[in-house]
Short mmCIF file of C-alpha atoms and ligand atoms in Angstrom, two decimals:
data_model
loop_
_atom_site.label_atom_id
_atom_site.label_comp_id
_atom_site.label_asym_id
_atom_site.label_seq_id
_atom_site.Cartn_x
_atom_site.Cartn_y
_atom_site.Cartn_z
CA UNK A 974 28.87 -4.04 18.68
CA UNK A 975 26.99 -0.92 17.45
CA UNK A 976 23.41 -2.75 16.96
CA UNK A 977 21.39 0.17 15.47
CA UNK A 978 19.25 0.41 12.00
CA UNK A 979 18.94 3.57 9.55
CA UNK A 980 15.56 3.62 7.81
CA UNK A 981 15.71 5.44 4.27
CA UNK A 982 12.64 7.04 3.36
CA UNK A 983 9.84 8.11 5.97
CA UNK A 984 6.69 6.64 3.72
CA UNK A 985 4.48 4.56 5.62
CA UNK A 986 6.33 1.99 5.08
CA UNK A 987 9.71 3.60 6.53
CA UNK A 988 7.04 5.26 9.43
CA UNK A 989 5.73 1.62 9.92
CA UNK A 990 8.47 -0.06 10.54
CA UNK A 991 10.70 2.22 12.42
CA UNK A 992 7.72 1.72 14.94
CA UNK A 993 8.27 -1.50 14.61
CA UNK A 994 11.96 -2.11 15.52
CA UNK A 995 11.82 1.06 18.19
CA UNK A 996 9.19 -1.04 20.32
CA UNK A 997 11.78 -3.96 19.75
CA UNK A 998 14.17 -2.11 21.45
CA UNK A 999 15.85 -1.18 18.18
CA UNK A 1000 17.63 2.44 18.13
CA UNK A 1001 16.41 3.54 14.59
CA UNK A 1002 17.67 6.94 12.74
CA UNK A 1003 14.67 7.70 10.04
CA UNK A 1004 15.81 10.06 7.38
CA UNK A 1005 13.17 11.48 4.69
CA UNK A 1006 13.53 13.84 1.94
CA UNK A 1007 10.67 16.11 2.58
CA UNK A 1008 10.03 18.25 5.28
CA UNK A 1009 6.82 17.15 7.10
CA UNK A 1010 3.89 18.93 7.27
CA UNK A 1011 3.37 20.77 10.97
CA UNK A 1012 0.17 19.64 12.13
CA UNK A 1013 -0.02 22.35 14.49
CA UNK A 1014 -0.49 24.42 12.11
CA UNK A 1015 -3.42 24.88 10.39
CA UNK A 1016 -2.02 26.92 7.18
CA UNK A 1017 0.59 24.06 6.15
CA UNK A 1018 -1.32 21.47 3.97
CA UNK A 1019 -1.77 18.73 6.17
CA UNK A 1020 -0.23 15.89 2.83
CA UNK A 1021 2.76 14.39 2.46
CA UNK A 1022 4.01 12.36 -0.79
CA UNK A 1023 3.35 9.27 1.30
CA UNK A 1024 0.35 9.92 2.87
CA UNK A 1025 -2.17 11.98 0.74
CA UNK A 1026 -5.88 11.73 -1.07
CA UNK A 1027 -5.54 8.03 -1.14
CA UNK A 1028 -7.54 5.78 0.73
CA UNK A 1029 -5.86 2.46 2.05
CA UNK A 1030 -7.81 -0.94 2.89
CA UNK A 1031 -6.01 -2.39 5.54
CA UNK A 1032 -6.21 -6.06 5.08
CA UNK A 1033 -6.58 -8.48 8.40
CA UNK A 1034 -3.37 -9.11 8.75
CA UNK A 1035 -1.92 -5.45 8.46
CA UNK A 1036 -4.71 -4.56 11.49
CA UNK A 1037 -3.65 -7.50 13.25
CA UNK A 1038 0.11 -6.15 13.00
CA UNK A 1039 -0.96 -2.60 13.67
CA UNK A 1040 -2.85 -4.37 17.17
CA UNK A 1041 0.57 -5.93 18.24
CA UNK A 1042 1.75 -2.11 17.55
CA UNK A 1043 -0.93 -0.57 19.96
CA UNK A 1044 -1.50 1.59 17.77
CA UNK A 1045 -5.15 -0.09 16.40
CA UNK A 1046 -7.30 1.75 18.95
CA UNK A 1047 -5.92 5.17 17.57
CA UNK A 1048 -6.24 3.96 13.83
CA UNK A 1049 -9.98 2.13 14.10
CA UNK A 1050 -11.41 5.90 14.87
CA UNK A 1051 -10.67 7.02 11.28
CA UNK A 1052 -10.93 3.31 10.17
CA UNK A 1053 -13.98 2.00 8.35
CA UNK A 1054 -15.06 -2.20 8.31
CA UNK A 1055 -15.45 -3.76 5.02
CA UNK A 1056 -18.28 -6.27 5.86
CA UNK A 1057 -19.58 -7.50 1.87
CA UNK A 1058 -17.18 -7.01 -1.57
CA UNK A 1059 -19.39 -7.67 -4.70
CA UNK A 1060 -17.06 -8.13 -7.97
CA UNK A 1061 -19.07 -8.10 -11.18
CA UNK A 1062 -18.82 -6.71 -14.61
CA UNK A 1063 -20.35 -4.10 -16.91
CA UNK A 1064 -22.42 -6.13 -19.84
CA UNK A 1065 -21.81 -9.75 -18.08
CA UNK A 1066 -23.80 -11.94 -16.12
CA UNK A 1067 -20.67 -13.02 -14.10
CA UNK A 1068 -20.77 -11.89 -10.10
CA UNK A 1069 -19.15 -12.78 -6.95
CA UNK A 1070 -20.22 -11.68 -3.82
CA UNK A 1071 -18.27 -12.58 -0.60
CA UNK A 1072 -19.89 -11.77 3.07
CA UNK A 1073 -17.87 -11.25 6.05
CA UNK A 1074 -19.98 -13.06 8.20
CA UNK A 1075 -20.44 -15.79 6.20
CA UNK A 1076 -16.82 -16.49 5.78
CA UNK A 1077 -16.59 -16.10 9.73
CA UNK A 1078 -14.40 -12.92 10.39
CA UNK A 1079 -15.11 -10.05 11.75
CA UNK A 1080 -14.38 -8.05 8.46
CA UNK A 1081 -12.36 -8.38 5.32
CA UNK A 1082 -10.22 -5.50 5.86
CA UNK A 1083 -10.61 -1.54 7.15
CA UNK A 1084 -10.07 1.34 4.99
CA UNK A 1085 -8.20 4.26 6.06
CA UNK A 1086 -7.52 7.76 4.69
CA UNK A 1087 -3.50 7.85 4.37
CA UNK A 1088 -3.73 10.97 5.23
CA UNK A 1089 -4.70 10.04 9.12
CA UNK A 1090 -2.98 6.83 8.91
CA UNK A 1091 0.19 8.55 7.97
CA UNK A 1092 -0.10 11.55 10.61
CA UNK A 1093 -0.85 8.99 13.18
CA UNK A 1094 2.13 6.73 12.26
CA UNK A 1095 4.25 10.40 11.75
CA UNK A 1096 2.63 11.51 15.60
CA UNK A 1097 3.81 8.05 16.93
CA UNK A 1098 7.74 8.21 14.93
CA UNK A 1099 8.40 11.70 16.91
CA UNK A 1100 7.22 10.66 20.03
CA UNK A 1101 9.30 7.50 20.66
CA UNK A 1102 12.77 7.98 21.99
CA UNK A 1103 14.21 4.85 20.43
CA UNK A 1104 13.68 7.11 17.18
CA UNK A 1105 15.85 9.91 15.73
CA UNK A 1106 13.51 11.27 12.80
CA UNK A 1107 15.70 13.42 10.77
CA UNK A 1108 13.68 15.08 8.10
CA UNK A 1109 14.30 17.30 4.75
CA UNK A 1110 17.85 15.43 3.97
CA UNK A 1111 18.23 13.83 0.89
CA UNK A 1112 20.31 10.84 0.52
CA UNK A 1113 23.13 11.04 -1.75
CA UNK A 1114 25.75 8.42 -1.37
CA UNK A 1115 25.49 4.78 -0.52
CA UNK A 1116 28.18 2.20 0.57
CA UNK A 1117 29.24 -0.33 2.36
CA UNK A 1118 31.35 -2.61 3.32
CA UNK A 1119 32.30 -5.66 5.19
CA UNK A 1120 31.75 -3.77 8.77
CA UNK A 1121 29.21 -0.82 7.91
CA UNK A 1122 27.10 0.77 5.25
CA UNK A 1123 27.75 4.16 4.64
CA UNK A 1124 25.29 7.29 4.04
CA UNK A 1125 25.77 10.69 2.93
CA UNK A 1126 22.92 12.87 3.59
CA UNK A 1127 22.35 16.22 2.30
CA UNK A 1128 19.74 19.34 3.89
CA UNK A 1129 20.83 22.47 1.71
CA UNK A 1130 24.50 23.06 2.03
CA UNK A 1131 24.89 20.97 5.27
CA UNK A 1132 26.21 17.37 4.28
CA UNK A 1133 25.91 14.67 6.91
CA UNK A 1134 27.86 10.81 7.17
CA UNK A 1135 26.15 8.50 9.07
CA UNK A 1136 27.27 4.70 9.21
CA UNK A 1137 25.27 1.72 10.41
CA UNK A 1138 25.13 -1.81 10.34
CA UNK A 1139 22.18 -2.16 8.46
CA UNK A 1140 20.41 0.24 6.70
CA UNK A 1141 16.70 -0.25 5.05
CA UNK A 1142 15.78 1.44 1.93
CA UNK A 1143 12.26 2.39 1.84
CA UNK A 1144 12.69 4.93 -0.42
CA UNK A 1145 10.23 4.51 -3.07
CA UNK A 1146 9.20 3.04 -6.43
CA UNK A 1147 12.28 4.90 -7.77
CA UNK A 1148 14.62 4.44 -4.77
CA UNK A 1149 17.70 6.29 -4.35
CA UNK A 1150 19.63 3.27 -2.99
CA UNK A 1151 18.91 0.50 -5.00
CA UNK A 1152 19.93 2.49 -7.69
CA UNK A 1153 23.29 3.30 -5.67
CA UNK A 1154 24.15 -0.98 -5.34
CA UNK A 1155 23.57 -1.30 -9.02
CA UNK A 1156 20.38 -3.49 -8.05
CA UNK A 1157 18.52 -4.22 -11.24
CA UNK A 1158 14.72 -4.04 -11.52
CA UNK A 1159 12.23 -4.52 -14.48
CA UNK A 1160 9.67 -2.11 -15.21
CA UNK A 1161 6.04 -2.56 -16.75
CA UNK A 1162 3.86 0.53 -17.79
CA UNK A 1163 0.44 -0.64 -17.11
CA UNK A 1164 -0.77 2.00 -20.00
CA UNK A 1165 -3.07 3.19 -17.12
CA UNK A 1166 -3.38 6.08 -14.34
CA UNK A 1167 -5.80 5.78 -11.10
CA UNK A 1168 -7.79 8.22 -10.82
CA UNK A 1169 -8.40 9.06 -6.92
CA UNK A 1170 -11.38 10.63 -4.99
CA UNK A 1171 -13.88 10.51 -2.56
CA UNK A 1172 -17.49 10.55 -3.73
CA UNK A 1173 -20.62 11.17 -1.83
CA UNK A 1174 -24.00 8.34 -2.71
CA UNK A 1175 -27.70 9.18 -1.87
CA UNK A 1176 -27.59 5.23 -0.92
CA UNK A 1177 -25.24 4.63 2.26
CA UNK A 1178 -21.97 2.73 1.90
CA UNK A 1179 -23.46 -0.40 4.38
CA UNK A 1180 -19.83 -0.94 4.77
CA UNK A 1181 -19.97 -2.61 0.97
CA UNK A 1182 -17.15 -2.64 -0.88
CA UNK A 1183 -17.46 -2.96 -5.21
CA UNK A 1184 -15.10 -4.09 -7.46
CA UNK A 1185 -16.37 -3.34 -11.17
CA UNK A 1186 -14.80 -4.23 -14.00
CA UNK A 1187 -15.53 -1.47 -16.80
CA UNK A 1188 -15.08 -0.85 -20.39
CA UNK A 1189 -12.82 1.85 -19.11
CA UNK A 1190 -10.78 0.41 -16.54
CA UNK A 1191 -11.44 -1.89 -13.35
CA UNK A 1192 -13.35 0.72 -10.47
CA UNK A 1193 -13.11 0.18 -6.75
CA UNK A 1194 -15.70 1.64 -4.75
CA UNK A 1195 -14.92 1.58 -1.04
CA UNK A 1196 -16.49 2.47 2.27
CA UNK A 1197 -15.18 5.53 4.07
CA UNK A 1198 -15.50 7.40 7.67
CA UNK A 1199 -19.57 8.54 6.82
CA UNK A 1200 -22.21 6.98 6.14
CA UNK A 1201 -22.57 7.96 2.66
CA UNK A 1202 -18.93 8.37 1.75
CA UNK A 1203 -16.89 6.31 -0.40
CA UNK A 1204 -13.36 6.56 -1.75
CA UNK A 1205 -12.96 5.49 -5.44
CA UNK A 1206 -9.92 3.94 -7.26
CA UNK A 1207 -10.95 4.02 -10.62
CA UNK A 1208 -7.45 3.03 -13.15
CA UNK A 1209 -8.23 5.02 -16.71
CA UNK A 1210 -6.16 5.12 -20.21
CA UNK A 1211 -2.97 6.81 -19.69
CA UNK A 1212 -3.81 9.58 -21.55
CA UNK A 1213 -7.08 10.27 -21.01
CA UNK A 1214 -7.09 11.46 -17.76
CA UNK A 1215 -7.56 15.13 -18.29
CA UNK A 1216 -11.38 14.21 -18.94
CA UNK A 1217 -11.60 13.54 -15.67
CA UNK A 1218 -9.36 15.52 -13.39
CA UNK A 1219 -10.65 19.19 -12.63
CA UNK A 1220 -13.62 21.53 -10.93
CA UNK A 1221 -14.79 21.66 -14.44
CA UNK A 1222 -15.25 17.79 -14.92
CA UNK A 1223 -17.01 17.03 -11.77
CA UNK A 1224 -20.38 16.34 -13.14
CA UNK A 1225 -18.58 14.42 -16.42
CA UNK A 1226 -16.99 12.16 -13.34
CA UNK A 1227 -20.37 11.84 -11.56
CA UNK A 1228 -21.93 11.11 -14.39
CA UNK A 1229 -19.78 8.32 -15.53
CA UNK A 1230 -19.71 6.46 -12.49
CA UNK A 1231 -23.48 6.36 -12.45
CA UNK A 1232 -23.14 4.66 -15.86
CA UNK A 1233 -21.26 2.37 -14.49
CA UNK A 1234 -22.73 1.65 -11.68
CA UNK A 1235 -26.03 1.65 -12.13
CA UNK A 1236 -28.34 2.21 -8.82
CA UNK A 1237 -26.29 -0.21 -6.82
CA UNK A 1238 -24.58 2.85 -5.09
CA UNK A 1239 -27.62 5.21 -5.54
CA UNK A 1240 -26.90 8.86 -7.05
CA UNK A 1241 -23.60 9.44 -7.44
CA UNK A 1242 -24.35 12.89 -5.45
CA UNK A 1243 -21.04 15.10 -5.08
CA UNK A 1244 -17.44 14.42 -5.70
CA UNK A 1245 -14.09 15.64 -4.00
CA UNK A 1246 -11.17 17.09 -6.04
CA UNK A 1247 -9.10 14.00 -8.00
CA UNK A 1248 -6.04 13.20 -8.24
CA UNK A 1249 -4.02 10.59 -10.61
CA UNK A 1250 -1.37 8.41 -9.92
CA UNK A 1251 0.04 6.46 -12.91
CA UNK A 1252 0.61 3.06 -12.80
CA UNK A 1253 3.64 0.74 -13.15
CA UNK A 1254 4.56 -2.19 -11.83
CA UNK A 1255 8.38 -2.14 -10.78
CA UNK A 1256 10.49 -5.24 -9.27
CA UNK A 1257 13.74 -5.06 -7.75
CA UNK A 1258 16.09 -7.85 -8.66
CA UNK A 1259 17.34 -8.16 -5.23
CA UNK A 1260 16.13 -7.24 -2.27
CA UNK A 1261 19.43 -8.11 0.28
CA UNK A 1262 22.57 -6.80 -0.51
CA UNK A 1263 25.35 -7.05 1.88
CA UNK A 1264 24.13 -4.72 4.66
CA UNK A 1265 20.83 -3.18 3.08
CA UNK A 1266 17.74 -4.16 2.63
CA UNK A 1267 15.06 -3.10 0.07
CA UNK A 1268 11.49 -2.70 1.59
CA UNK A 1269 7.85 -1.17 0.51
CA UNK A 1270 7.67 -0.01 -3.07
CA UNK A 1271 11.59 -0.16 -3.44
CA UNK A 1272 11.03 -3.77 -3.88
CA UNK A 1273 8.20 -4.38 -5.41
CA UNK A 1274 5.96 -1.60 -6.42
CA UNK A 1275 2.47 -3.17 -7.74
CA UNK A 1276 -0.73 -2.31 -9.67
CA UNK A 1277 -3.17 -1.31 -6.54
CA UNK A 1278 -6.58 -3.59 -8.38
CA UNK A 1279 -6.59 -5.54 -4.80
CA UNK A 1280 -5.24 -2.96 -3.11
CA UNK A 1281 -2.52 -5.46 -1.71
CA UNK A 1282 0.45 -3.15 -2.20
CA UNK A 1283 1.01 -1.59 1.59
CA UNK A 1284 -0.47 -4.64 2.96
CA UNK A 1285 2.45 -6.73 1.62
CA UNK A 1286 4.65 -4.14 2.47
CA UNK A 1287 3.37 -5.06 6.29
CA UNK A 1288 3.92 -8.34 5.85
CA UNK A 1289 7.23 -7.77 4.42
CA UNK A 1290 8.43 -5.37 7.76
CA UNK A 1291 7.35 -7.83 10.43
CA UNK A 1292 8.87 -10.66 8.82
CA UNK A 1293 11.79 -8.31 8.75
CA UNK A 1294 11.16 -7.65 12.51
CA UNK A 1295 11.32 -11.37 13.59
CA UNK A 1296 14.52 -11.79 12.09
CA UNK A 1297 16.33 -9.12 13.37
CA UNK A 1298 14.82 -9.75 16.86
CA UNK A 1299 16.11 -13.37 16.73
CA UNK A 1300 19.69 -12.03 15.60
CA UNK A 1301 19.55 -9.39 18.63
CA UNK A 1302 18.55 -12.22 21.04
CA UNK A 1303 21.96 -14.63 20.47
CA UNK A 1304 23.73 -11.40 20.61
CA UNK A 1305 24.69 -11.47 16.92
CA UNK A 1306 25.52 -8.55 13.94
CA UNK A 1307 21.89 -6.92 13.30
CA UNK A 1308 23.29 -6.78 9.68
CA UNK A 1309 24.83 -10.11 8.87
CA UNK A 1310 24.39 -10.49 5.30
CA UNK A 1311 23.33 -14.05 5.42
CA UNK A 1312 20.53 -13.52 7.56
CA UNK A 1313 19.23 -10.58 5.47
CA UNK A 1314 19.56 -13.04 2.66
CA UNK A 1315 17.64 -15.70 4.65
CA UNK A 1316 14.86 -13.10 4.82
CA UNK A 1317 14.62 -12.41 1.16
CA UNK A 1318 14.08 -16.22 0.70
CA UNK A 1319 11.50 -16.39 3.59
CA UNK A 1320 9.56 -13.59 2.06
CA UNK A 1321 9.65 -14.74 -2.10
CA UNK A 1322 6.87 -16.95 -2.22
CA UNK A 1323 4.23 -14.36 -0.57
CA UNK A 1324 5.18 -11.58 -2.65
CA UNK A 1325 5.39 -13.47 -6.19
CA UNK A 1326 1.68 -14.78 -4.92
CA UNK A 1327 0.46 -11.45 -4.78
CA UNK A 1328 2.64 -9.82 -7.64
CA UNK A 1329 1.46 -12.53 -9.89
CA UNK A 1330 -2.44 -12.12 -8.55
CA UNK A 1331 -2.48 -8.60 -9.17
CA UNK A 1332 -0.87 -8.37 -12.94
CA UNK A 1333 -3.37 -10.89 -13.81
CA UNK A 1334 -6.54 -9.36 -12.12
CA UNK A 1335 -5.16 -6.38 -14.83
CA UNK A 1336 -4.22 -7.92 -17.63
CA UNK A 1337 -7.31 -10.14 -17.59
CA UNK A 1338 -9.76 -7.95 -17.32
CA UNK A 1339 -7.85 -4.69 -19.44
CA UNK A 1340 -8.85 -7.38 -22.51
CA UNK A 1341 -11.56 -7.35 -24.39
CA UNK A 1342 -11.23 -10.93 -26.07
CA UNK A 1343 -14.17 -12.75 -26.39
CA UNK A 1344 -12.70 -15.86 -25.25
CA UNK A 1345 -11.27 -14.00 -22.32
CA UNK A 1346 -14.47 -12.83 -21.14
CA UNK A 1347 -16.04 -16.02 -21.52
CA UNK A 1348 -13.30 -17.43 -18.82
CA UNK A 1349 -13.92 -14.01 -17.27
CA UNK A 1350 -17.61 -14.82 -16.67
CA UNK A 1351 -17.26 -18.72 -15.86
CA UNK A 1352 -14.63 -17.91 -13.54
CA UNK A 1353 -16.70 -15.37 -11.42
CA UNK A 1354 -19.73 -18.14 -11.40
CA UNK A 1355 -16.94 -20.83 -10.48
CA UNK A 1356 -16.03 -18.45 -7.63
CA UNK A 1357 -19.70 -18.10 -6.81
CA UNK A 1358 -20.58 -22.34 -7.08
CA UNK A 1359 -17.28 -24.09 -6.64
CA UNK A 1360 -17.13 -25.46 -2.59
CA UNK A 1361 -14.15 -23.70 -0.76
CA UNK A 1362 -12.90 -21.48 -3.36
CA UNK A 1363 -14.47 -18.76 -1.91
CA UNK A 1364 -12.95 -19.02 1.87
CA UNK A 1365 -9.71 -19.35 -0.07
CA UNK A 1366 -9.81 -16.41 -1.95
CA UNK A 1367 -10.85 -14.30 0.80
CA UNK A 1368 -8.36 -15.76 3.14
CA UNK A 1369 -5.81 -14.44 0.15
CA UNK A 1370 -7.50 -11.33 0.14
CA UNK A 1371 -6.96 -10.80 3.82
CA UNK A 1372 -3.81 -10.79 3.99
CA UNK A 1373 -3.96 -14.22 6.33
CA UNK A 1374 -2.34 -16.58 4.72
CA UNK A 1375 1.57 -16.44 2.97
C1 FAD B 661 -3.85 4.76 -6.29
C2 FAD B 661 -3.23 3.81 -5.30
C3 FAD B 661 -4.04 3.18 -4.35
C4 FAD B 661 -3.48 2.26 -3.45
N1 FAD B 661 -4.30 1.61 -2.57
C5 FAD B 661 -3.80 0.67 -1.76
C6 FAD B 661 -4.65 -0.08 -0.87
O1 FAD B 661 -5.86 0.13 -0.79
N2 FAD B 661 -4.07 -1.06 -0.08
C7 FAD B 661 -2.74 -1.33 -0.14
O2 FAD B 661 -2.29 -2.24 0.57
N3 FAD B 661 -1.92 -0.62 -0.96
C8 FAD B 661 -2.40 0.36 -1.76
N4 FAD B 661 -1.56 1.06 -2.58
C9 FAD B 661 -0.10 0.83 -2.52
C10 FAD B 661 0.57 1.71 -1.44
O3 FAD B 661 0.20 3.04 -1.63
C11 FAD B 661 2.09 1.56 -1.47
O4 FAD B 661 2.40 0.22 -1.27
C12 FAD B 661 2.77 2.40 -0.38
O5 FAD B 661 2.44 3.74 -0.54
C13 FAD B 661 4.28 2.22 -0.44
O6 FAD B 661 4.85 3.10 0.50
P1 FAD B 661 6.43 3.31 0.60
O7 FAD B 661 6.64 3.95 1.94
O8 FAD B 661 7.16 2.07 0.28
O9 FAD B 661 6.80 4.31 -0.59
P2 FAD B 661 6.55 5.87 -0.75
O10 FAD B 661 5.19 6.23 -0.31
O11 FAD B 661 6.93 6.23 -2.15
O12 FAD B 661 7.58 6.55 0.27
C14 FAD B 661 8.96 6.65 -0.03
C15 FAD B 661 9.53 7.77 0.84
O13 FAD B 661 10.94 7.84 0.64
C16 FAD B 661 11.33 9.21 0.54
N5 FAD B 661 12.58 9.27 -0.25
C17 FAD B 661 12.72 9.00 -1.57
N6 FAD B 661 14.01 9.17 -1.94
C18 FAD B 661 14.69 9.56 -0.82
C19 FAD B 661 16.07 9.91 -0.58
N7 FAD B 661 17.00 9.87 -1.54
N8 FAD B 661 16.41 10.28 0.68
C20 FAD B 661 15.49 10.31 1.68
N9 FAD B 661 14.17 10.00 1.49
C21 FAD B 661 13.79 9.63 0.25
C22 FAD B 661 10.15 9.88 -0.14
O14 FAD B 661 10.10 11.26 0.11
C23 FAD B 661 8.95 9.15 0.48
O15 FAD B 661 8.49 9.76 1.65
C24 FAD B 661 -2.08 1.99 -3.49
C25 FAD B 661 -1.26 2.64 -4.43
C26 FAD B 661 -1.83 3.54 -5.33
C27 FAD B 661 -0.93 4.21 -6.37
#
């Protein structure tokens, strides 16, 4: 029985897990649309789609996973600890503050620049011989039957087939193959893009993280490799981002932060170049059919205002990883379509948990009702004063519990 796995889509999701089966023992064939930057060279830009500007906060459980990889003490160099998060809002009284050590753990999470975690994950893909990484093919055709799934693969003129057992679509918010099984999916505009940089502070970082809900949209300030660097997620009015994108807008930017901020950061000193991402939430119907398997943002694509997105994406692939390593173990089909189902099932009531957490964190604080903001305020003083609710948010936050 042919036992091996093709991975559509070499994000860091598709990166992530390929590493994942390969040190399973898995033979995995990886194919990705764009060519990948040469590292070697120092001319090429050094982004991909996947990994670029962004900044990612690794929750506790996506470093724990990335331990079982080996591959944390190559990540924690370009990693930075989040040791205090302090949610509060512009013009209320309302604040929450949670403290690592308080709550026990080491950290809440570590924040990475995609950009490294991606080239490490990309460094680690070429390098491991239960991986064929074929890069620059697009897929175009997706099949399957009772035996196989069937790809067609296309680099210029040259067309390749390849058949598996099980393939895994990590092919993006606007996958390829979902949309080649006729999987439905519902869409929601958020009416928002996130604006991404880095910023420089005259304060430093103290490995704080901010969550600040603005008149403008809800900002996360983050800690970064540097003392005084942070990243910044800031989600504006679709629309309006031209204000703030641009060489020519870099004080405008500066400036507005430090409105809305205050002193808690210090000046807001020097920004990098930004970059906007617009927002949508996107949900597949399905996520097993037959002999594939939706994963990362093919599945679920979310809003990132907790910055949960990748990390359930994790969460999602090691799951994944368990069952096909159980399958492998009483020599059985790596693609049996009941046990992919079984997956689905196992993994529903984790990602609804965080799908639902994050389209509320949005749509309640996007709203300016009175009576909203009222909640919006008791509810941050609840999660200061109320006994426990505080571990248990944080535990949510982390990734740790499902
Ligand atoms: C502004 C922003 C900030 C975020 N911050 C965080 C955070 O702090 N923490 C967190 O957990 N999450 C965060 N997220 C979410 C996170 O970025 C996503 O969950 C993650 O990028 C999903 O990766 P992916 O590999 O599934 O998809 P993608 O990155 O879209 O990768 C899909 C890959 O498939 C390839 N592909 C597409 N079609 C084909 C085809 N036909 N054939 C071959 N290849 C194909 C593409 O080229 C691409 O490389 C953030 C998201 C945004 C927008």
């Amino acid at each position: 029985m042919q036992q091996h796995v093709v991975i559509v889509g070499g994000g860091m999701v598709g990166l992530s897990l390929a590493l994942m089966l390969a040190k399973a023992n898995i033979q995995v064939k990886l194919l990705e649309a764009i060519s990948y930057p040469n590292y070697e060279d120092a001319n090429l830009a050094p982004y991909h789609s996947s990994f670029d500007a962004r900044n990612t906060a690794l929750s506790r459980r996506s470093v724990q996973i990335y331990q079982e990889l080996g591959l944390w003490d190559v990540l924690q160099q370009y990693a930075t600890p989040i040791l205090q998060v302090d949610i509060t809002e512009q013009g209320s009284f309302g604040k929450a503050r949670l403290i690592a050590e308080k709550e026990k753990v080491e950290s809440f999470g570590q924040v990475i620049e995609n950009a490294w975690l991606g080239r490490i994950l990309l460094t680690q893909v070429r390098a491991h011989q239960n991986i064929e990484l074929i890069d620059g093919v697009q897929v175009t055709d997706l099949k399957q039957d009772e035996k196989f799934a069937y790809i067609e693969a296309k680099r210029g003129d040259e067309v390749l087939t390849i058949e598996a057992p099980l393939v895994i679509a990590a092919d993006g918010r606007d996958s390829f193959c979902r949309k080649a099984l006729g999987i439905g999916f519902s869409t929601h505009e958020y009416d928002q893009v996130a604006i991404v940089t880095t910023v420089q502070t005259s304060k430093p970082h103290a490995h704080i993280g901010f969550e600040r809900f603005s008149a403008l949209g809800p900002l996360a300030l983050l800690p970064v490799p540097g003392e005084y660097r942070r990243s910044v997620v800031w989600p504006v009015k679709k629309g309006t981002e031209h204000e703030w994108l641009g060489e020519e807008n870099d004080q405008h930017f500066l400036d507005a932060l430090q409105k809305t901020y205050g002193d808690r950061a210090g000046k807001f000193e020097k920004t990098g170049k930004r970059f906007s991402y617009p927002l949508s939430q996107v949900l597949a119907e399905k996520q097993a059919v037959g002999r594939v398997v939706l994963m990362g943002n093919a599945a679920h694509t979310i809003h990132p205002v907790a910055g949960q997105g990748f990390n359930l994406c994790l969460r999602d692939a090691h799951v994944l990883l368990r069952f096909l390593s159980e399958q492998l173990a009483q020599k059985q089909d790596i693609g049996e379509p009941t046990m992919l189902k079984a997956y689905e099932q196992a993994r529903l009531k984790d990602q609804q948990r965080v799908i639902r957490f994050c389209d509320l964190v949005v749509r309640g604080f996007s709203n300016q009702n009175i009576i909203l903001k009222l909640i919006r305020n008791t509810g941050l003083l609840a999660f200061e004063t109320i006994p426990g609710f505080k571990p248990l948010v944080a535990t949510y936050a982390m990734g740790l519990k499902a």
